[in-house]
Short mmCIF file of C-alpha atoms and ligand atoms in Angstrom, two decimals:
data_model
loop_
_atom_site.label_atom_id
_atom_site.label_comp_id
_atom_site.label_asym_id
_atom_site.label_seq_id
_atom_site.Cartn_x
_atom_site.Cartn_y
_atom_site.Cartn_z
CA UNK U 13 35.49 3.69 -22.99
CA UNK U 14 33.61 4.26 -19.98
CA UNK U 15 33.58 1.97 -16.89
CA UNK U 16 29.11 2.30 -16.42
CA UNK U 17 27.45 0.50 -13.61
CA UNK U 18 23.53 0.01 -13.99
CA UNK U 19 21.57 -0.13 -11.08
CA UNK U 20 18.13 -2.59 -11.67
CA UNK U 21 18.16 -4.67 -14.64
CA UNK U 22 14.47 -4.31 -15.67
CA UNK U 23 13.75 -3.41 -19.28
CA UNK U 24 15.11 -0.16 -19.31
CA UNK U 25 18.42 -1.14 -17.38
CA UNK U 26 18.80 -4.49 -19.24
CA UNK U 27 18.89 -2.98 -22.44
CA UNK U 28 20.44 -0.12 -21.77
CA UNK U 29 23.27 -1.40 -20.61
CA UNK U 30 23.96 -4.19 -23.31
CA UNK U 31 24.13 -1.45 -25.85
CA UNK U 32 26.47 0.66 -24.08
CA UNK U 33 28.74 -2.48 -23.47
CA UNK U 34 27.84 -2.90 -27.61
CA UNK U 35 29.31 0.32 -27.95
CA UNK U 36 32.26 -0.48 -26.35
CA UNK U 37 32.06 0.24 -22.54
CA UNK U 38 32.35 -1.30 -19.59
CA UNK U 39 29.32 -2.49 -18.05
CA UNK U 40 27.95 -4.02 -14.98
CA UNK U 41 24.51 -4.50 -14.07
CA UNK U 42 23.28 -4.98 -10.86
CA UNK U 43 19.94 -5.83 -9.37
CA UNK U 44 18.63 -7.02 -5.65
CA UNK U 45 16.49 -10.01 -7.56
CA UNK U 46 19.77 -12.57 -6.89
CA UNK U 47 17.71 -15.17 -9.04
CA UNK U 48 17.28 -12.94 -12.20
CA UNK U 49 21.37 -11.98 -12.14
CA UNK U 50 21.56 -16.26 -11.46
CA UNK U 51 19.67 -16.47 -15.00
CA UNK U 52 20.93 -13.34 -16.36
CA UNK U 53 24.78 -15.07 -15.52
CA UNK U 54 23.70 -17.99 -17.55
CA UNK U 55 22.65 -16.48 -20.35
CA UNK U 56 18.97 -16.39 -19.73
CA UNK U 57 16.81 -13.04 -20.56
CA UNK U 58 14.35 -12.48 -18.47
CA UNK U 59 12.15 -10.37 -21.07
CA UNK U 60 11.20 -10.73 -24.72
CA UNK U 61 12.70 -8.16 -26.39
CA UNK U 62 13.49 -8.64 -30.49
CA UNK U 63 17.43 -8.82 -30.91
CA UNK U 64 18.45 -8.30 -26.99
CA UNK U 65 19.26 -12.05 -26.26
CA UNK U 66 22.19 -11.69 -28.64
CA UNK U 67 23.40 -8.57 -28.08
CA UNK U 68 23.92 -9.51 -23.82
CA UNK U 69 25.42 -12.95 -25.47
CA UNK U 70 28.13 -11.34 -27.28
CA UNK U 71 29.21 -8.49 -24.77
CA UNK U 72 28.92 -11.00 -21.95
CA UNK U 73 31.33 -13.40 -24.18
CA UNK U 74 33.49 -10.59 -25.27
CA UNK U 75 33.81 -9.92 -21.30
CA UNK U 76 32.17 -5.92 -21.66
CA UNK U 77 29.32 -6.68 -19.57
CA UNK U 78 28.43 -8.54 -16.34
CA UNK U 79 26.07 -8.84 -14.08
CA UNK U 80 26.15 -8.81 -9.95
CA UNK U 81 23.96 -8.81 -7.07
CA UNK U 82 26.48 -6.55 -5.18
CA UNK U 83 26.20 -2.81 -5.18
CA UNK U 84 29.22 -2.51 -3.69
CA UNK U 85 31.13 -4.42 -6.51
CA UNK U 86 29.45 -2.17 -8.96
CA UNK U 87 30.17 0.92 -7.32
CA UNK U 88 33.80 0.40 -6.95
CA UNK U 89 34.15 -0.74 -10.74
CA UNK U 90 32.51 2.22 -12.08
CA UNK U 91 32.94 6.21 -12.76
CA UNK U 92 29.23 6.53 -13.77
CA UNK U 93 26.44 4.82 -11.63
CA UNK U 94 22.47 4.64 -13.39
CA UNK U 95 19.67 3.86 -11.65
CA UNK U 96 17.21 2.56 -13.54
CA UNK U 97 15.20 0.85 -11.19
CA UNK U 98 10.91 0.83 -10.93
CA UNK U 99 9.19 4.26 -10.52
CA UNK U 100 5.23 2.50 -9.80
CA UNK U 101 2.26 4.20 -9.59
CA UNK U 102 0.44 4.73 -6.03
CA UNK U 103 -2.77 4.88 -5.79
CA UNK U 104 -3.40 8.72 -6.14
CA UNK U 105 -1.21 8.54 -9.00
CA UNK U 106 1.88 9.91 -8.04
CA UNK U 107 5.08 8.11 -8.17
CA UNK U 108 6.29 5.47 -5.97
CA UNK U 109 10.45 6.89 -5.41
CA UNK U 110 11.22 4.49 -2.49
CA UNK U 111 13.59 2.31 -5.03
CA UNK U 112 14.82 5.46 -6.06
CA UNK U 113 15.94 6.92 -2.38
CA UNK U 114 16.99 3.59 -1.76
CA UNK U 115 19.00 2.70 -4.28
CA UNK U 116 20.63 6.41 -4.13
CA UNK U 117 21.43 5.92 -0.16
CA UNK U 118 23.10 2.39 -1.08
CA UNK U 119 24.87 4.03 -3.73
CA UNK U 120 25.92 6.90 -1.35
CA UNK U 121 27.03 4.74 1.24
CA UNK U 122 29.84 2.40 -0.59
CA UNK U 123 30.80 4.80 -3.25
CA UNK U 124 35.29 6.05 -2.15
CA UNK U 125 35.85 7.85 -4.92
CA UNK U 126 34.46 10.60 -7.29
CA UNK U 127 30.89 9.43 -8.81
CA UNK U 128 28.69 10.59 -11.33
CA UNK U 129 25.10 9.28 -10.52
CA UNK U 130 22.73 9.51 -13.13
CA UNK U 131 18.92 8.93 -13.27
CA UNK U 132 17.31 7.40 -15.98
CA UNK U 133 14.39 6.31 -14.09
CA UNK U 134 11.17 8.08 -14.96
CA UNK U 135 10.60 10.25 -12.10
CA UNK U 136 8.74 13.60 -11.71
CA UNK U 137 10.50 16.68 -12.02
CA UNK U 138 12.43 17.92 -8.87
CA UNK U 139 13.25 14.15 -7.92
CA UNK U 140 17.38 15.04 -8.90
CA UNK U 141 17.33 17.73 -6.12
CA UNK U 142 15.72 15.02 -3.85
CA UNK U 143 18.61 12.44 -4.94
CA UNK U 144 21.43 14.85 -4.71
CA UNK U 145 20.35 15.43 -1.54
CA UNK U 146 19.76 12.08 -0.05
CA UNK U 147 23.31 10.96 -1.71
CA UNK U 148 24.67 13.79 0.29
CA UNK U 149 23.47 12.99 3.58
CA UNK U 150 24.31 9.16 3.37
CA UNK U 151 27.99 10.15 1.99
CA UNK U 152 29.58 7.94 4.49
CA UNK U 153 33.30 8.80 3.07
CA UNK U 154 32.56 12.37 2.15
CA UNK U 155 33.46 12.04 -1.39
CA UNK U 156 32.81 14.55 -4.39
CA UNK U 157 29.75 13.21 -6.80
CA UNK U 158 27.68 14.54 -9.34
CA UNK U 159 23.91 14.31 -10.11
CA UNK U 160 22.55 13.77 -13.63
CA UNK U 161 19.39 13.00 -15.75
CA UNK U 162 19.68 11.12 -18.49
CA UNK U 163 15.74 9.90 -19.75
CA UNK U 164 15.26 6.95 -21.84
CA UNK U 165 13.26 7.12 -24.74
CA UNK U 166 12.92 3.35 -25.76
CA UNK U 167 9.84 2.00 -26.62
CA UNK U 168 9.55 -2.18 -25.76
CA UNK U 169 8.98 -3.88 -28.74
CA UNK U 170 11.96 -2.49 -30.70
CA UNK U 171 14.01 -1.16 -27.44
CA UNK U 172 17.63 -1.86 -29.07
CA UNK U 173 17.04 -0.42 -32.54
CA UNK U 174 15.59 2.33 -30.64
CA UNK U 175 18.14 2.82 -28.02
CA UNK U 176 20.95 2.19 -30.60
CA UNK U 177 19.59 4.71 -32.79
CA UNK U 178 18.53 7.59 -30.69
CA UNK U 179 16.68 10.71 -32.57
CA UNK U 180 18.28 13.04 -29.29
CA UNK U 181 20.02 12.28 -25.80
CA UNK U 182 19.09 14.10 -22.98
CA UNK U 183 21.27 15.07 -20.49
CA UNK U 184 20.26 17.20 -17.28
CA UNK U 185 23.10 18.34 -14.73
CA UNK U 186 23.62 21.32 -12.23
CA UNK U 187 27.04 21.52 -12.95
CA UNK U 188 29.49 21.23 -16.04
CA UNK U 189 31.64 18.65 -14.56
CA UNK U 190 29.99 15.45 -15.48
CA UNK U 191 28.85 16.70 -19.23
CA UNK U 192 32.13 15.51 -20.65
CA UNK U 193 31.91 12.00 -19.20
CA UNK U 194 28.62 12.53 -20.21
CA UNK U 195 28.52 12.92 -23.62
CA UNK U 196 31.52 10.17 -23.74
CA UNK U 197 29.16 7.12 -23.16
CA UNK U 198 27.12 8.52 -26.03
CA UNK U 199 29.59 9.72 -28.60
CA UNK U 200 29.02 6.45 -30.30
CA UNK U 201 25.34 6.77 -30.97
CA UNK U 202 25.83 9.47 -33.11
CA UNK U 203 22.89 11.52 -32.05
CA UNK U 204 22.27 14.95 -30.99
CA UNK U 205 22.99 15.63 -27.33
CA UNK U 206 20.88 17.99 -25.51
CA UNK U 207 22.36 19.50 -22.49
CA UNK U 208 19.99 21.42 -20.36
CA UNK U 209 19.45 21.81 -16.12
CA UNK U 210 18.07 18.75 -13.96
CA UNK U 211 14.59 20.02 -13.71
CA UNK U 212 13.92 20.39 -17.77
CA UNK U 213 15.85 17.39 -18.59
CA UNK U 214 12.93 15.20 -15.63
CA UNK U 215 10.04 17.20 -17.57
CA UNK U 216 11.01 16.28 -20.95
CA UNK U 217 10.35 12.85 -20.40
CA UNK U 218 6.89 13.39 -18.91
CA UNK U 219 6.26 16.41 -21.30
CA UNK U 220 7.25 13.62 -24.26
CA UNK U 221 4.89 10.77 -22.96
CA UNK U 222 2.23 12.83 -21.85
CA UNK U 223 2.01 14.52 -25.58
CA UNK U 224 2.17 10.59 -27.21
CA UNK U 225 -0.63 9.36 -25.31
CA UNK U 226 -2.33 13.37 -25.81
CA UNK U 227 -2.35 12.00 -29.67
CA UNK U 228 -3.31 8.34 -29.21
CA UNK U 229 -6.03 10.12 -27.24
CA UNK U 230 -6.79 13.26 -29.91
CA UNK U 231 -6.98 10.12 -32.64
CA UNK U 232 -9.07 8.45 -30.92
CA UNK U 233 -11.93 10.91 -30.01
CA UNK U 234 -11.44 11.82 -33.89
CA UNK U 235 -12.24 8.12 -34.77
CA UNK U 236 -15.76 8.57 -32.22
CA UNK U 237 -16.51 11.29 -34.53
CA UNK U 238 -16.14 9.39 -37.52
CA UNK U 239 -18.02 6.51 -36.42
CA UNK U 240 -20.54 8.98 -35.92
CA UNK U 241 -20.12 10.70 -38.82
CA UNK U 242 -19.16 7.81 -40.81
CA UNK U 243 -16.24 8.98 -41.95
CA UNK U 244 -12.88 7.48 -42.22
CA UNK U 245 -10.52 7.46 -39.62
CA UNK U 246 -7.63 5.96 -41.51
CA UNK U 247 -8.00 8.59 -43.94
CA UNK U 248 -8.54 11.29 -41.53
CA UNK U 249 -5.44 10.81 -39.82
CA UNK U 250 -3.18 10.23 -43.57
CA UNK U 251 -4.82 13.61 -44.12
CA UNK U 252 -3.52 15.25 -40.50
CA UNK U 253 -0.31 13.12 -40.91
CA UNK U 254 0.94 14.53 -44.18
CA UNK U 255 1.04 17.84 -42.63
CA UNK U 256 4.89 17.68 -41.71
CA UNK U 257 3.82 20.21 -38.67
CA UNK U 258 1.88 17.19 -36.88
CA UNK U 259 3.43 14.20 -38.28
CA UNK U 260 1.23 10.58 -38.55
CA UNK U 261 3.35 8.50 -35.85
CA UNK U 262 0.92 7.79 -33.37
CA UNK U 263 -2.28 8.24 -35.02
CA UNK U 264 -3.56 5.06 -34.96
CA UNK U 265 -6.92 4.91 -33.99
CA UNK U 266 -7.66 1.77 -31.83
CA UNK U 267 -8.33 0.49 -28.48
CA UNK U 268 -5.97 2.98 -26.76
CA UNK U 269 -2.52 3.06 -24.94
CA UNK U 270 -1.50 0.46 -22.17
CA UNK U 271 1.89 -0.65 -20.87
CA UNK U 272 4.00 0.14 -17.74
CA UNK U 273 4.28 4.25 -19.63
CA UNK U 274 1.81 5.81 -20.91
CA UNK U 275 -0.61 5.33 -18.05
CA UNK U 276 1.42 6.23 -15.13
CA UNK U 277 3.21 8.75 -16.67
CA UNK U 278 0.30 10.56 -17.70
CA UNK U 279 -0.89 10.44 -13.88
CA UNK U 280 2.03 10.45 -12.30
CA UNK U 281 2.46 14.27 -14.45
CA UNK U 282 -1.14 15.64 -13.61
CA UNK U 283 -0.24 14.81 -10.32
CA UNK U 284 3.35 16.76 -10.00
CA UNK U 285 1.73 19.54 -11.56
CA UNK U 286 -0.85 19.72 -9.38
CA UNK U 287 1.59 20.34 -6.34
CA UNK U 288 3.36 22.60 -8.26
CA UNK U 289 0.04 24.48 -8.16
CA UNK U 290 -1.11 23.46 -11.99
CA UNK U 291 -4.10 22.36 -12.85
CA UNK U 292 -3.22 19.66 -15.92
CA UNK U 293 -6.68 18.99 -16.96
CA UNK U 294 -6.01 18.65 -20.84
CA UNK U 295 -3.67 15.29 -19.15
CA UNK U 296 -7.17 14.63 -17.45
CA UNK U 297 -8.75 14.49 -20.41
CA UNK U 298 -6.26 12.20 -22.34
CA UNK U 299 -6.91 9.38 -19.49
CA UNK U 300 -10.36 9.93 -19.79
CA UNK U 301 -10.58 9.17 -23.81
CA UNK U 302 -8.39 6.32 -23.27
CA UNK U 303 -10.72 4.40 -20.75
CA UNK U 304 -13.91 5.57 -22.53
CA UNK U 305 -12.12 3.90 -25.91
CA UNK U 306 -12.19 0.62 -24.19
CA UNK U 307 -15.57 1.03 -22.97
CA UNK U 308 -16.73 2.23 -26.81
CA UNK U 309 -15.13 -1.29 -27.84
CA UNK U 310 -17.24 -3.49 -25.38
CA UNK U 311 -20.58 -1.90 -26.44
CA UNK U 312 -19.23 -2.42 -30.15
CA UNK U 313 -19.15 -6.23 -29.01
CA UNK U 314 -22.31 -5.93 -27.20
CA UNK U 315 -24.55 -4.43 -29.61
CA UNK U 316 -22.90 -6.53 -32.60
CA UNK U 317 -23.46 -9.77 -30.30
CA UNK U 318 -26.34 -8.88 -28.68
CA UNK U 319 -26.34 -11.26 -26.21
CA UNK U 320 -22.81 -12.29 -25.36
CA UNK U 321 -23.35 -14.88 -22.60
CA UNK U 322 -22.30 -18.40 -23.33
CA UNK U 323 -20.55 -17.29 -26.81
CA UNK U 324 -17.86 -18.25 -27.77
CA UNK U 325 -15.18 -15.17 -28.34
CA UNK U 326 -11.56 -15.32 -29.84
CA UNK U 327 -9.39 -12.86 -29.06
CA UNK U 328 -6.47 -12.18 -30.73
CA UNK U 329 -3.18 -10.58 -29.04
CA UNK U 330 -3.02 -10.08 -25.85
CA UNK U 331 0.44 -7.81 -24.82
CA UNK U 332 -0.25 -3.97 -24.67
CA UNK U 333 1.38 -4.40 -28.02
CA UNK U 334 3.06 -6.39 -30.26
CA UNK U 335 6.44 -7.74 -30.35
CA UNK U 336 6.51 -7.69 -26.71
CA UNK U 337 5.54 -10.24 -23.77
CA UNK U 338 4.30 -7.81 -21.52
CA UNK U 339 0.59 -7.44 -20.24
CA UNK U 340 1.07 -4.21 -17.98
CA UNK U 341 -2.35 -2.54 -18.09
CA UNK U 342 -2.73 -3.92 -21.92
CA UNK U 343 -6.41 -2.96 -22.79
CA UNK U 344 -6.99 -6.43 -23.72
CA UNK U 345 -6.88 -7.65 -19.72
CA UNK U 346 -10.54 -4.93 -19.32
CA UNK U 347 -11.72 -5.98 -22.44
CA UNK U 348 -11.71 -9.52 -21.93
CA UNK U 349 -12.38 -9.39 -18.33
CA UNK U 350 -15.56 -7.75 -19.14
CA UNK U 351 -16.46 -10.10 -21.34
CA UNK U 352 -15.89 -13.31 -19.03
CA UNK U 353 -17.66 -11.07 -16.59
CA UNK U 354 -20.69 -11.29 -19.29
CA UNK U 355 -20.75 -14.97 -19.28
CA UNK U 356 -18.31 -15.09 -22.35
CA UNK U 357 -16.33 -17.76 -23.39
CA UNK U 358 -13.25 -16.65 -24.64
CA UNK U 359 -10.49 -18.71 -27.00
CA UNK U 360 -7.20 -16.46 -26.89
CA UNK U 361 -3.57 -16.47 -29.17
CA UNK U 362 -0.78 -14.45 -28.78
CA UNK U 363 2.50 -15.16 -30.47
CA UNK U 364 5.06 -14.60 -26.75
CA UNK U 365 2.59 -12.68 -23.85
CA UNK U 366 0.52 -16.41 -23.11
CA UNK U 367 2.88 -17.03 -20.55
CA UNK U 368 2.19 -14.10 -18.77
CA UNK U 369 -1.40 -13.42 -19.41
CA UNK U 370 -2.13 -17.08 -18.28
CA UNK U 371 -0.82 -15.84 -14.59
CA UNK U 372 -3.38 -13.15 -14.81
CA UNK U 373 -6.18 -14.26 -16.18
CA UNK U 374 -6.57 -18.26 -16.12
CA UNK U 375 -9.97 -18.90 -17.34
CA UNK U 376 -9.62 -18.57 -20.90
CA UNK U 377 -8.50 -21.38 -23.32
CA UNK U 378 -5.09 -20.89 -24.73
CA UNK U 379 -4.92 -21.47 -27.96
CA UNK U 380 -1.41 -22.41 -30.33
CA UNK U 381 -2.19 -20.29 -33.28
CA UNK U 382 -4.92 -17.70 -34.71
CA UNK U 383 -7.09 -20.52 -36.33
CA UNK U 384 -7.04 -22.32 -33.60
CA UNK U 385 -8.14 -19.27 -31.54
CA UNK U 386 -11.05 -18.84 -33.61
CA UNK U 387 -12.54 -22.25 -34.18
CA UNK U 388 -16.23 -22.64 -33.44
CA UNK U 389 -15.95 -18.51 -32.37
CA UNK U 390 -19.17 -16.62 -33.03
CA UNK U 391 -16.64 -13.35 -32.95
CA UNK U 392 -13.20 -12.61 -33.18
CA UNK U 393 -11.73 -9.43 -31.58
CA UNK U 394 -8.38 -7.97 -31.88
CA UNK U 395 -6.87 -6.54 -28.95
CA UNK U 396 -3.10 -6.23 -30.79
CA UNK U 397 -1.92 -5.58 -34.06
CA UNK U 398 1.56 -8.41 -34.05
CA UNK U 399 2.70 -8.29 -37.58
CA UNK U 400 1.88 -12.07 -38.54
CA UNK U 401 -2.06 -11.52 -37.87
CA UNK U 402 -1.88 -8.65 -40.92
CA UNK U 403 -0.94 -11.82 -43.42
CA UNK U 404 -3.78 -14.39 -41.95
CA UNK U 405 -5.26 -16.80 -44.60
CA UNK U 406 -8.54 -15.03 -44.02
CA UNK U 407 -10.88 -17.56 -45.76
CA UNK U 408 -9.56 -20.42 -44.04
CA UNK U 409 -10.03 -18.09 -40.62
CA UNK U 410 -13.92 -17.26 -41.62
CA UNK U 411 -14.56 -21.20 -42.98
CA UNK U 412 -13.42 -22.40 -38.64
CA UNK U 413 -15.84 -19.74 -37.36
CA UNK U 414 -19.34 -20.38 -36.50
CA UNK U 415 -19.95 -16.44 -37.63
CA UNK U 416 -17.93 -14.55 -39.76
CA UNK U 417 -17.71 -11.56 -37.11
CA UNK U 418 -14.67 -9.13 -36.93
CA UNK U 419 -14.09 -6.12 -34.26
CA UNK U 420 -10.83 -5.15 -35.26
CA UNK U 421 -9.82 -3.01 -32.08
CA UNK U 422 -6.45 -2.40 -34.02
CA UNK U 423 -7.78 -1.75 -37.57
CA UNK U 424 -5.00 -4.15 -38.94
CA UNK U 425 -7.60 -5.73 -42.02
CA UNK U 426 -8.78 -3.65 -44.48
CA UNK U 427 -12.59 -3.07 -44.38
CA UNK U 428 -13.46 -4.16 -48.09
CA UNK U 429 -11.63 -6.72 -48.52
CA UNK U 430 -12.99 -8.46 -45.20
CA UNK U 431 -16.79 -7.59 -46.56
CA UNK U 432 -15.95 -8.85 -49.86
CA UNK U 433 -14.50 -11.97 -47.93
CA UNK U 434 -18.21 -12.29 -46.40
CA UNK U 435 -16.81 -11.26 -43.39
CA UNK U 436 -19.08 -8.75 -40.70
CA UNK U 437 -16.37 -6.35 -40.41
CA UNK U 438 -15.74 -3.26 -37.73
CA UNK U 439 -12.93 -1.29 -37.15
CA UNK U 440 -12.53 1.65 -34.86
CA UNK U 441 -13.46 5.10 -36.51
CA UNK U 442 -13.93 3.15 -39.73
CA UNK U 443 -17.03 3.17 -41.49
CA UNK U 444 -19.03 -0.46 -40.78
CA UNK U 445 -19.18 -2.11 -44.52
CA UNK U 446 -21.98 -4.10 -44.32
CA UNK U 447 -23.33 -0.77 -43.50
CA UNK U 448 -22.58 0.59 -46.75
C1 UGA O 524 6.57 4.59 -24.59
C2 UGA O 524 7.25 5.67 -25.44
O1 UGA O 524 6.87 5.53 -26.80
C3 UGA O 524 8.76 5.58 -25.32
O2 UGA O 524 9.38 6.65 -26.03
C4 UGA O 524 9.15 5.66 -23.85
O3 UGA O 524 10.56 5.56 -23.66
C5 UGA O 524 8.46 4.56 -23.08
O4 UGA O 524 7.03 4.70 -23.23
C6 UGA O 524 8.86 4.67 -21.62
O5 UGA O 524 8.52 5.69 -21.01
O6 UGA O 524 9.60 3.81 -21.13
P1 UGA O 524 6.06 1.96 -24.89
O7 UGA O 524 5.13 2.13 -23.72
O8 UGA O 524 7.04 0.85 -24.89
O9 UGA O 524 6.93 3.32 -25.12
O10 UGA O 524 5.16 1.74 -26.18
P2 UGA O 524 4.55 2.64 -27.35
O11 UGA O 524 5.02 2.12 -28.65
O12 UGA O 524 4.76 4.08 -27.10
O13 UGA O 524 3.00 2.29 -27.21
C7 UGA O 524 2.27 2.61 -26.04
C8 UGA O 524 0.82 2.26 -26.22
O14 UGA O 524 0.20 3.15 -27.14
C9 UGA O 524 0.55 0.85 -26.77
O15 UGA O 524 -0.52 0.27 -26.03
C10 UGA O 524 0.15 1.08 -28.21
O16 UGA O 524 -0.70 0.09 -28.70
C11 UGA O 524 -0.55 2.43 -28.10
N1 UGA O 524 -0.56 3.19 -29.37
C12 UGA O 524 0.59 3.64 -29.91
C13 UGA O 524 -1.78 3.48 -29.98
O17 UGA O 524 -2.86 3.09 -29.49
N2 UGA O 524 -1.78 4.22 -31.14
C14 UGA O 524 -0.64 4.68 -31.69
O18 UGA O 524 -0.72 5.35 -32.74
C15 UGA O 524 0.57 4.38 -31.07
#
């Protein structure tokens, strides 16, 4: 058992430390945000997250984990001190590290006894020197610490089954002293633990990311080419995916990434590079395909609509993807914008991110379900492929439409049996049926 204090209970931190206190440690989490620890002390979660309402529930009741608004108090009742607080994106797409530095120096300045300090942030590479330096120089009692990385590799959606079951853990130090302590908290998650310096252990995390969205991105100019072509994308990518040397996880052709990741990280590394002297411009590209797959989408809608002002437009999910609440930079937000832009009316669902996408974008009509969504609807776009839309009653979702038209932006329905259905059917990279 290991006495772990978590610094910024966001969705990394948050989850992160209720499975280590599932595990058996000891945790505390602290955050600034006094009402979130209120809610978080009553047994609120501030995110949706499949399965993590439970799992805080039964470490908080079986006294493992707790949460605090004091730095101090988690300082003192800990050997091993994360910060997992915000990393943002500035405007020239390098990364914000203020709540880093700050959170270090606060750290630095209450901590009495040994510390290991450990970033799981995502930060560019070289930010550990920059923390083991700051900690230094704020070291009001002069006491020994250590500096680690430690990168998460959870993906929102399924963040405990992912964190629970790691494929690796990464582990960056400039010294050996910490690696037992270490490798302690993750003994129980039975997966491989890679040791390496503090600079490799920062790029892996950007070098993982950055080669994810590199193959959302590869997919998706494929899928251009099919359209073109018409070819198959579904089948192109079973094809490349079979090949155990490529692998078919994130080949799915669609609208492209979003989410608080994938986005910044791929700037946020083109831009590190670039002061390291590197020129990134195969990352340049990847952000490049990605917007232009949004814009592809729109002029699908356009010259399938023709005119698009005054129609009526449902729009189905919402979140950058599904079992999640979360609408950071979800390509649904520029699709739909666009289209309100155009004089559109749009009717939207999503199963938990209404909440949130209400606060961003309040002109469109809420709906409670997907039928709802697409009653009197001269279209119906998906912007996210949540399970439940996969097993629609499709004929009772064409009879509430005024015209059977489908731009799946997710490719969730398959293309003949939506033609068959009477359905005007188009995918992305997928050949149009009525076409045929
Ligand atoms: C991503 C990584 O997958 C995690 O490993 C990482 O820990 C996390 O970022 C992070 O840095 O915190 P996440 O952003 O939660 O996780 O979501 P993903 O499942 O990776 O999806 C990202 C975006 O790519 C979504 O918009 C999704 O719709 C899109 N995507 C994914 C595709 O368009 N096609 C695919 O084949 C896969």
């Amino acid at each position: 058992m290991v006495n772990i204090a978590i610094v910024g209970t966001g969705y990394v931190g948050l989850v992160t430390g209720a499975c280590f206190a599932e595990v058996g440690h000891r945790v505390v989490c602290v955050d600034n945000n006094r009402d979130k620890v209120k809610l978080l002390q009553g047994g609120g979660i501030p995110i949706y997250e499949p399965g993590l309402e439970d799992l805080v529930k039964r470490n908080v009741a079986e006294g493992r984990l707790q949460f605090t608004d004091s730095i101090q108090e988690g300082v003192d009742q800990s050997d091993v001190i994360f910060i997992a607080v915000p990393t943002p994106p500035q405007a020239d797409g390098s990364t914000d590290l203020s709540f880093v530095e700050k959170v270090a120096r606060e750290i630095s300045s209450v901590m009495t006894s040994y510390k290991i300090i450990v970033d799981k942030s995502t930060v560019p590479v070289r930010t550990g020197e920059k923390v083991a330096e700051t900690i230094k120089r704020y070291n009001e009692h002069g006491v020994d610490f250590d500096v680690a990385s430690n990168p998460e590799f959870l993906r929102e959606g399924c963040a405990v089954a992912d964190l629970m079951n790691p494929d690796r853990v990464v582990v960056g130090v400039s010294s050996p002293r910490p690696v037992t302590t270490l490798k302690a908290i993750y003994e129980p998650f039975d997966a491989p633990i890679i040791v390496t310096d503090i600079s490799s252990s920062e790029l892996i995390k950007h070098a993982c990311n950055s080669f994810l969205a590199l193959k959302i991105s590869y997919i998706n100019a494929i899928a251009a080419i099919c359209e073109a072509s018409g070819a198959d994308v579904d089948d192109v990518a079973h094809g490349m995916g079979l090949d155990q040397r490529i692998g078919r996880a994130f080949l799915d052709a669609g609208i492209g990434y979003g989410g608080s990741c994938f986005p910044k990280d791929v700037s946020a590394f083109i831009h590190i590079a670039d002061q390291l002297g590197y020129d990134f411009s195969l990352l340049k590209e990847v952000a490049r395909i990605n917007r232009h797959q949004v814009e592809r989408f729109l002029k699908r809608i356009h010259d399938t609509l023709w005119i698009v002002k005054d129609k009526t437009i449902a729009v189905l999910g919402l979140a950058f993807k599904p079992n999640t609440d979360d609408m950071r930079l979800a390509p649904s937000l520029e699709i739909i914008r666009s289209l309100l832009e155009d004089g559109a009316k749009i009717r939207a669902y999503d199963p938990k991110a209404m909440d949130n996408a209400r606060a961003i974008l309040p002109d469109l009509e809420y709906c409670s379900d997907p039928y709802a969504a697409a009653t009197g609807a001269e279209a119906l776009v998906v912007c996210t492929e949540w399970p439940e839309f996969r097993s629609l009653d499709l004929d009772r979702l064409r009879s509430v439409m005024t015209q059977p038209v489908v731009l799946d932006g997710r490719n969730i329905f398959n293309p003949q049996d939506m033609t068959a259905r009477g359905f005007i059917y188009y995918g992305v990279g997928r050949k149009p049926q009525h076409e045929r």
